Each structure stands twice: as C-alpha cells, then as structure tokens.
Coordinates of N, CA and C in Angstrom, one line a residue:
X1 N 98.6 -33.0 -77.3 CA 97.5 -32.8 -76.4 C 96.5 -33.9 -76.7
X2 N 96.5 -34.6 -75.8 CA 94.8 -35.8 -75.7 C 93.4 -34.7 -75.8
X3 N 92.5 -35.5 -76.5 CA 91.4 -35.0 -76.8 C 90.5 -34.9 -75.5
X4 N 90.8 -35.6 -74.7 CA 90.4 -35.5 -72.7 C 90.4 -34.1 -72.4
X5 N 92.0 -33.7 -72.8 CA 92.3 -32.3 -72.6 C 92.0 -31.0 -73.2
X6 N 91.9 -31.6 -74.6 CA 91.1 -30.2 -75.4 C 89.9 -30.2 -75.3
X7 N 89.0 -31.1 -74.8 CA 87.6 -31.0 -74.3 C 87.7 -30.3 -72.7
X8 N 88.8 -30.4 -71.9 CA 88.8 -30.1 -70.7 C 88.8 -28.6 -71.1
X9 N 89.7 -28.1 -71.8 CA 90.4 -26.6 -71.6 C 89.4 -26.6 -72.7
X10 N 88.7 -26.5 -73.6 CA 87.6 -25.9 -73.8 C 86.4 -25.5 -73.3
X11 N 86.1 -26.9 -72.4 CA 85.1 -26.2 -71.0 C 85.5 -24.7 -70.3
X12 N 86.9 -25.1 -69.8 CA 87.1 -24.4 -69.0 C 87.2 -22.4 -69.3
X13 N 87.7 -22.8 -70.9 CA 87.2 -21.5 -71.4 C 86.0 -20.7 -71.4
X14 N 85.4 -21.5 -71.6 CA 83.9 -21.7 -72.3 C 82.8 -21.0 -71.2
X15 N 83.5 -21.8 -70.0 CA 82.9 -21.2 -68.5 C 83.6 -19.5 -67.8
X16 N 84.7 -19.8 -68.5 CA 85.4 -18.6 -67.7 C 84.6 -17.4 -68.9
X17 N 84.3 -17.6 -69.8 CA 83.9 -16.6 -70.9 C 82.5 -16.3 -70.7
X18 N 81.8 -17.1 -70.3 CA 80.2 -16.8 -69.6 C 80.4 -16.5 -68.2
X19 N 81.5 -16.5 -67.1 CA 81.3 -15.8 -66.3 C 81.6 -14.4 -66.1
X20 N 82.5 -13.8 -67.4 CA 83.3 -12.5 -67.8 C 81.8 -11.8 -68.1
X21 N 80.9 -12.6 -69.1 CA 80.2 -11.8 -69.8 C 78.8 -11.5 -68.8
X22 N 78.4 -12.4 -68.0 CA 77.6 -12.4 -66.2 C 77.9 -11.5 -66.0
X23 N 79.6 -11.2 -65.3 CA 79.8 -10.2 -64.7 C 79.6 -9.0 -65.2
X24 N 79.9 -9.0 -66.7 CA 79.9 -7.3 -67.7 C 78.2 -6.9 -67.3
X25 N 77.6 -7.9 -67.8 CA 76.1 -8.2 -67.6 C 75.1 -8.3 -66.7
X26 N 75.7 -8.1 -65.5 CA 74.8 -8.4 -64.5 C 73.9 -7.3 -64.2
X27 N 72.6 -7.4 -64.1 CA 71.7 -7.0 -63.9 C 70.6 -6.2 -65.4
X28 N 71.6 -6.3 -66.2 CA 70.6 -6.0 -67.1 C 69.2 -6.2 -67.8
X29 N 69.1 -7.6 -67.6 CA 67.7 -8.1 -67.4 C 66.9 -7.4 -66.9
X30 N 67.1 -6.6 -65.5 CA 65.7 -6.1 -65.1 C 65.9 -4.7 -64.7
X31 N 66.8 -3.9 -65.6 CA 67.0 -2.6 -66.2 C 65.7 -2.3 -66.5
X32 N 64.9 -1.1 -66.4 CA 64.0 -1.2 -67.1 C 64.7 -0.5 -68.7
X33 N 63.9 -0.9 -69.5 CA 64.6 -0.5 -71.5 C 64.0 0.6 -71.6
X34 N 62.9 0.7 -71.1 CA 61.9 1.9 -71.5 C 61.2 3.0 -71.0
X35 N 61.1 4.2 -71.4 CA 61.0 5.6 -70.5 C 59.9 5.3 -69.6
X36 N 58.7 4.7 -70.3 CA 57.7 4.4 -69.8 C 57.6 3.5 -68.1
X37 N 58.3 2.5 -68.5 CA 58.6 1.4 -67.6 C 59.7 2.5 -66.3
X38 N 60.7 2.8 -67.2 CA 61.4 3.8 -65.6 C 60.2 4.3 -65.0
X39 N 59.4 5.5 -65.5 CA 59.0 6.2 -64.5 C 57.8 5.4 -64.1
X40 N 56.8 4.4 -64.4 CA 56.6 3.6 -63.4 C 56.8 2.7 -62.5
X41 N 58.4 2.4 -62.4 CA 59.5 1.7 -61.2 C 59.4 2.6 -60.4
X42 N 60.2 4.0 -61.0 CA 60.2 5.3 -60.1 C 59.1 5.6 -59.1
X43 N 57.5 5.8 -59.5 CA 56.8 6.0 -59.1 C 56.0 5.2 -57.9
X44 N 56.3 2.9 -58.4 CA 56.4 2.6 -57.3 C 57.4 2.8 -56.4
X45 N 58.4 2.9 -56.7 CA 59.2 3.3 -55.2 C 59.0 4.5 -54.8
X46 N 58.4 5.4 -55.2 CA 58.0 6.6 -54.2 C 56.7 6.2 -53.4
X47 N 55.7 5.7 -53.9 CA 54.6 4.9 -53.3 C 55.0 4.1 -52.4
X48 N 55.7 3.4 -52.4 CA 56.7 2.2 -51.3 C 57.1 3.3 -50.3
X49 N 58.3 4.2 -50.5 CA 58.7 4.6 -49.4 C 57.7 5.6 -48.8
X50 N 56.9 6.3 -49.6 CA 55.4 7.1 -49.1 C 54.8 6.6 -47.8
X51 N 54.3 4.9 -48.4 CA 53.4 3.8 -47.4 C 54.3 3.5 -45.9
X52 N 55.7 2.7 -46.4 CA 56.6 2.8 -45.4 C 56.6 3.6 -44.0
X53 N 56.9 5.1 -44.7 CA 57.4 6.1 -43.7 C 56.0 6.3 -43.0
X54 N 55.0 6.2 -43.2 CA 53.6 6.6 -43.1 C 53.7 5.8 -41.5
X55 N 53.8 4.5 -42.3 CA 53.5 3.5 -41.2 C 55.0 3.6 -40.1
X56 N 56.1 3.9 -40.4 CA 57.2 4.2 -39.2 C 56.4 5.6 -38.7
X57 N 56.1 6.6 -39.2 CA 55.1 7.5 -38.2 C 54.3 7.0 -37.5
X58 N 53.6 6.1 -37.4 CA 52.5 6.0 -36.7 C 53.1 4.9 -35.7
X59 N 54.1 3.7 -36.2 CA 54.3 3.1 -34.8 C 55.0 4.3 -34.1
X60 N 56.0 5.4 -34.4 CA 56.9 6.2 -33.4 C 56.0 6.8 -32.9
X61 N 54.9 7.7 -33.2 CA 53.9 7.8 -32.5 C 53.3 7.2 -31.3
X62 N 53.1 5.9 -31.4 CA 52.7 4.8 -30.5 C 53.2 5.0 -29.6
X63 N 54.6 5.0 -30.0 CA 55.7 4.7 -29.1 C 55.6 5.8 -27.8
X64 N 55.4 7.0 -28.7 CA 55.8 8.9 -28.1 C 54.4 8.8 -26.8
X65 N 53.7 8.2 -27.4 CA 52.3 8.4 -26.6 C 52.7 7.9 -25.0
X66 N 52.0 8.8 -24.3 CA 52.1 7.8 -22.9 C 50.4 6.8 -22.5
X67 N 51.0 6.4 -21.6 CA 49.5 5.3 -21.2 C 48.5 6.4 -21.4
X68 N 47.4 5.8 -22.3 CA 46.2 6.2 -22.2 C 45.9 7.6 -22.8
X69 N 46.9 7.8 -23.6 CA 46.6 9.5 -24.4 C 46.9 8.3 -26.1
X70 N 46.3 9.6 -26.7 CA 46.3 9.1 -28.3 C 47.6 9.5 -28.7
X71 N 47.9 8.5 -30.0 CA 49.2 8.9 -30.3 C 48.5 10.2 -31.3
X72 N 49.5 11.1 -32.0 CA 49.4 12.2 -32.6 C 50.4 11.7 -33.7
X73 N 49.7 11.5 -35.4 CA 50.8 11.4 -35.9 C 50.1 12.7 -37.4
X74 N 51.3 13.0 -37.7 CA 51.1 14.6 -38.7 C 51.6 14.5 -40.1
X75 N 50.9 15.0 -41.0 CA 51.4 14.6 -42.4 C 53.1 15.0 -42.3
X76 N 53.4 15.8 -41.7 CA 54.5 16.4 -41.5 C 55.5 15.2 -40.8
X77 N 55.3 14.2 -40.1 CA 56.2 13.7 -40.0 C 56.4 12.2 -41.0
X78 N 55.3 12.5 -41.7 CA 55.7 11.5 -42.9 C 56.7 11.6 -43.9
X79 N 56.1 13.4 -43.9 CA 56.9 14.0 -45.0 C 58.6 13.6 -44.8
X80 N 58.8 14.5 -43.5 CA 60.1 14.1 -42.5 C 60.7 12.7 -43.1
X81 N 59.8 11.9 -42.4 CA 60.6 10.8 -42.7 C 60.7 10.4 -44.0
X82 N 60.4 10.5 -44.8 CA 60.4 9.7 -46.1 C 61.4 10.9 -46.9
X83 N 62.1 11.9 -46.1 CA 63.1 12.9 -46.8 C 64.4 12.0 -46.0
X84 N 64.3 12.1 -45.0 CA 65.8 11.5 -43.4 C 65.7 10.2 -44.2
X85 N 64.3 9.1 -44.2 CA 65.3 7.8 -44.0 C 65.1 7.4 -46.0
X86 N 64.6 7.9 -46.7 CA 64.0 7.3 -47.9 C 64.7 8.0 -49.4
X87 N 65.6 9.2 -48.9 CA 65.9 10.5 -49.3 C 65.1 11.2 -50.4
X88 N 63.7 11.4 -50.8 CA 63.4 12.1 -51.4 C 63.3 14.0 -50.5
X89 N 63.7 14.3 -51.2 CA 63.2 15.6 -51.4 C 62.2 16.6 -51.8
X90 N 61.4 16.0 -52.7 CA 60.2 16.9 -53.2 C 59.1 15.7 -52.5
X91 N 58.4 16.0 -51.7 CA 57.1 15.2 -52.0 C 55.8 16.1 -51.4
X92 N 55.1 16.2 -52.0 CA 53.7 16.8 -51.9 C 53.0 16.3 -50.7
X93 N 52.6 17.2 -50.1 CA 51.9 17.1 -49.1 C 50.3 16.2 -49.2
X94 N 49.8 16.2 -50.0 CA 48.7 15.7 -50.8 C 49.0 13.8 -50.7
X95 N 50.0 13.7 -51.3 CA 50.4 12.1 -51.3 C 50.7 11.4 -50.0
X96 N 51.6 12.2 -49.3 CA 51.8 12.3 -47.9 C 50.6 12.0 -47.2
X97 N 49.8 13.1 -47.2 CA 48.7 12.7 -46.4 C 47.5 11.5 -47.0
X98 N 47.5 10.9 -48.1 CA 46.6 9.9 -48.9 C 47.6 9.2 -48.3
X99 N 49.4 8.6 -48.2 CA 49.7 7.3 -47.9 C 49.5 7.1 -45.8
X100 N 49.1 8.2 -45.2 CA 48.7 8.3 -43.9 C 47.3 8.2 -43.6
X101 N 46.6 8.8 -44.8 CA 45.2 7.8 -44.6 C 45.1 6.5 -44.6
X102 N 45.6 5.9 -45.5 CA 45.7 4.6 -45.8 C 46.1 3.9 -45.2
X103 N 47.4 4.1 -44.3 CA 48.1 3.5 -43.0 C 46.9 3.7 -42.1
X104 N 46.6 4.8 -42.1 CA 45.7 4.9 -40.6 C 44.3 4.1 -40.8
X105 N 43.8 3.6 -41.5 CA 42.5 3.0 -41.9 C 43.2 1.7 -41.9
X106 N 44.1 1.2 -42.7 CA 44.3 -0.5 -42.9 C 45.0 -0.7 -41.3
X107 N 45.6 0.1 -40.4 CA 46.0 0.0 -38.8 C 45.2 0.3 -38.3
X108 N 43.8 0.5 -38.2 CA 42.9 0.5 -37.2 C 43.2 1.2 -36.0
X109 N 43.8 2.6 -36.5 CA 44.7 3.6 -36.0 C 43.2 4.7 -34.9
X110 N 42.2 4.2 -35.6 CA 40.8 5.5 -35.1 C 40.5 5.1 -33.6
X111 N 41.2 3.9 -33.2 CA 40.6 3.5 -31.2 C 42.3 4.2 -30.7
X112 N 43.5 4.5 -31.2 CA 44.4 4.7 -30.5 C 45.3 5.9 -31.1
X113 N 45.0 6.7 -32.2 CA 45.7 7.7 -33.0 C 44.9 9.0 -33.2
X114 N 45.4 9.7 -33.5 CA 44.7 10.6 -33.9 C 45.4 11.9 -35.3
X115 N 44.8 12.1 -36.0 CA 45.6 12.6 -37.5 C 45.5 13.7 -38.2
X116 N 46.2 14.7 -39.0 CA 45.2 15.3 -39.7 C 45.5 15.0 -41.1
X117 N 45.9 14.3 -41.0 CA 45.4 14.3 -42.5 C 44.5 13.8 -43.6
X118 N 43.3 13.9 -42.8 CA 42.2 14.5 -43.2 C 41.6 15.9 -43.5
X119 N 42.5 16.6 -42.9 CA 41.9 17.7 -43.0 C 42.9 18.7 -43.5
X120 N 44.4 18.0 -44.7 CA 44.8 18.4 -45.1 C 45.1 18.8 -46.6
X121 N 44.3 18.2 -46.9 CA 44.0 18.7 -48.7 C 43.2 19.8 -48.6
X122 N 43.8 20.6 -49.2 CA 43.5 21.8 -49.2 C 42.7 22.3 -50.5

C-alpha cells in the first residue's frame, strides 16, 4: 500500500468516526446539564406558548367580531388555546390572564377589544 493511500484511508476513517460520534452526539450541547437550567427552559416555554396563544386569541377574536363591534377576547380562551394547540394541561388562570394583559396593552387592543382579564385575579 503507497503512503497516498494510507493517508487516504485514514482520512477517510477518521471522518467516518466523527460522523458516527455527531450522530451518537447530536444535540447534546444544548441539553440543558442542570436541574436549575431545565426548569428555567421549561418555564420559558410555558411563557412562550402563554404569550403566543394570548395573541392567536386576540387576532381570532378580531376575526369573530363583525364591522364595528369590539372583539371579545376571555382569559378562557387563552387558557383553551394554549391546552389544543401548545398541549399544556395545567395552567393557572392568573398567568393566563397577565400573558393577555400584556398582549392586550403591547396590541393596542383598548380602541378595538375588549377583556377581562383584568378583572380576573381574584
């Protein structure tokens, strides 16, 4: 065997053994390692789909309204949505209505919406 060759077929190992170990490996880098770190990933993705669903309530709202009536949107169909399209199951009505305030104030939701959830913390 020429030394052309045993440099060739040792690349070629060399590459097939870093792609074996990529593939065993993939994604571990942004695993979170620590309890701490999970449940603050966790917690932004409940926040994420919270804000989300808030704001798909309020455009389907928009949508539901006819000319010239306010849309109606309800902590309840935040809740809704963010169980159908996001699948949580537990979410507090409290968070629900804070990520529907929030939509409704940064959308300038007060000339064409109307909400309660403000007047849902109990």
């Amino acid at each position: 065997m020429s030394p052309d060759a045993a440099v060739g077929v040792l690349v070629v190992v060399t590459g097939a053994a870093l792609m074996a170990a990529g593939a065993r490996w993939k994604g571990r880098s942004t695993r979170p390692l620590a309890p701490r770190r999970a449940r603050a990933l966790a917690w932004q993705a409940y926040v994420r789909a919270l804000t989300r669903s808030a704001e798909l309530a309020i455009a389907a709202a928009r949508d539901a309204a006819g000319r010239g009536e306010p849309a109606i949107v309800t902590v309840e169909d935040v809740v809704r949505l963010a169980r159908d399209r996001f699948g949580y199951e537990e979410i507090t009505r409290e968070h629900a209505a804070a990520a529907l305030r929030h939509a409704y104030e940064r959308g300038r939701c007060a000339a064409d919406c109307v909400t309660d959830a403000y007047g849902s913390l109990r």
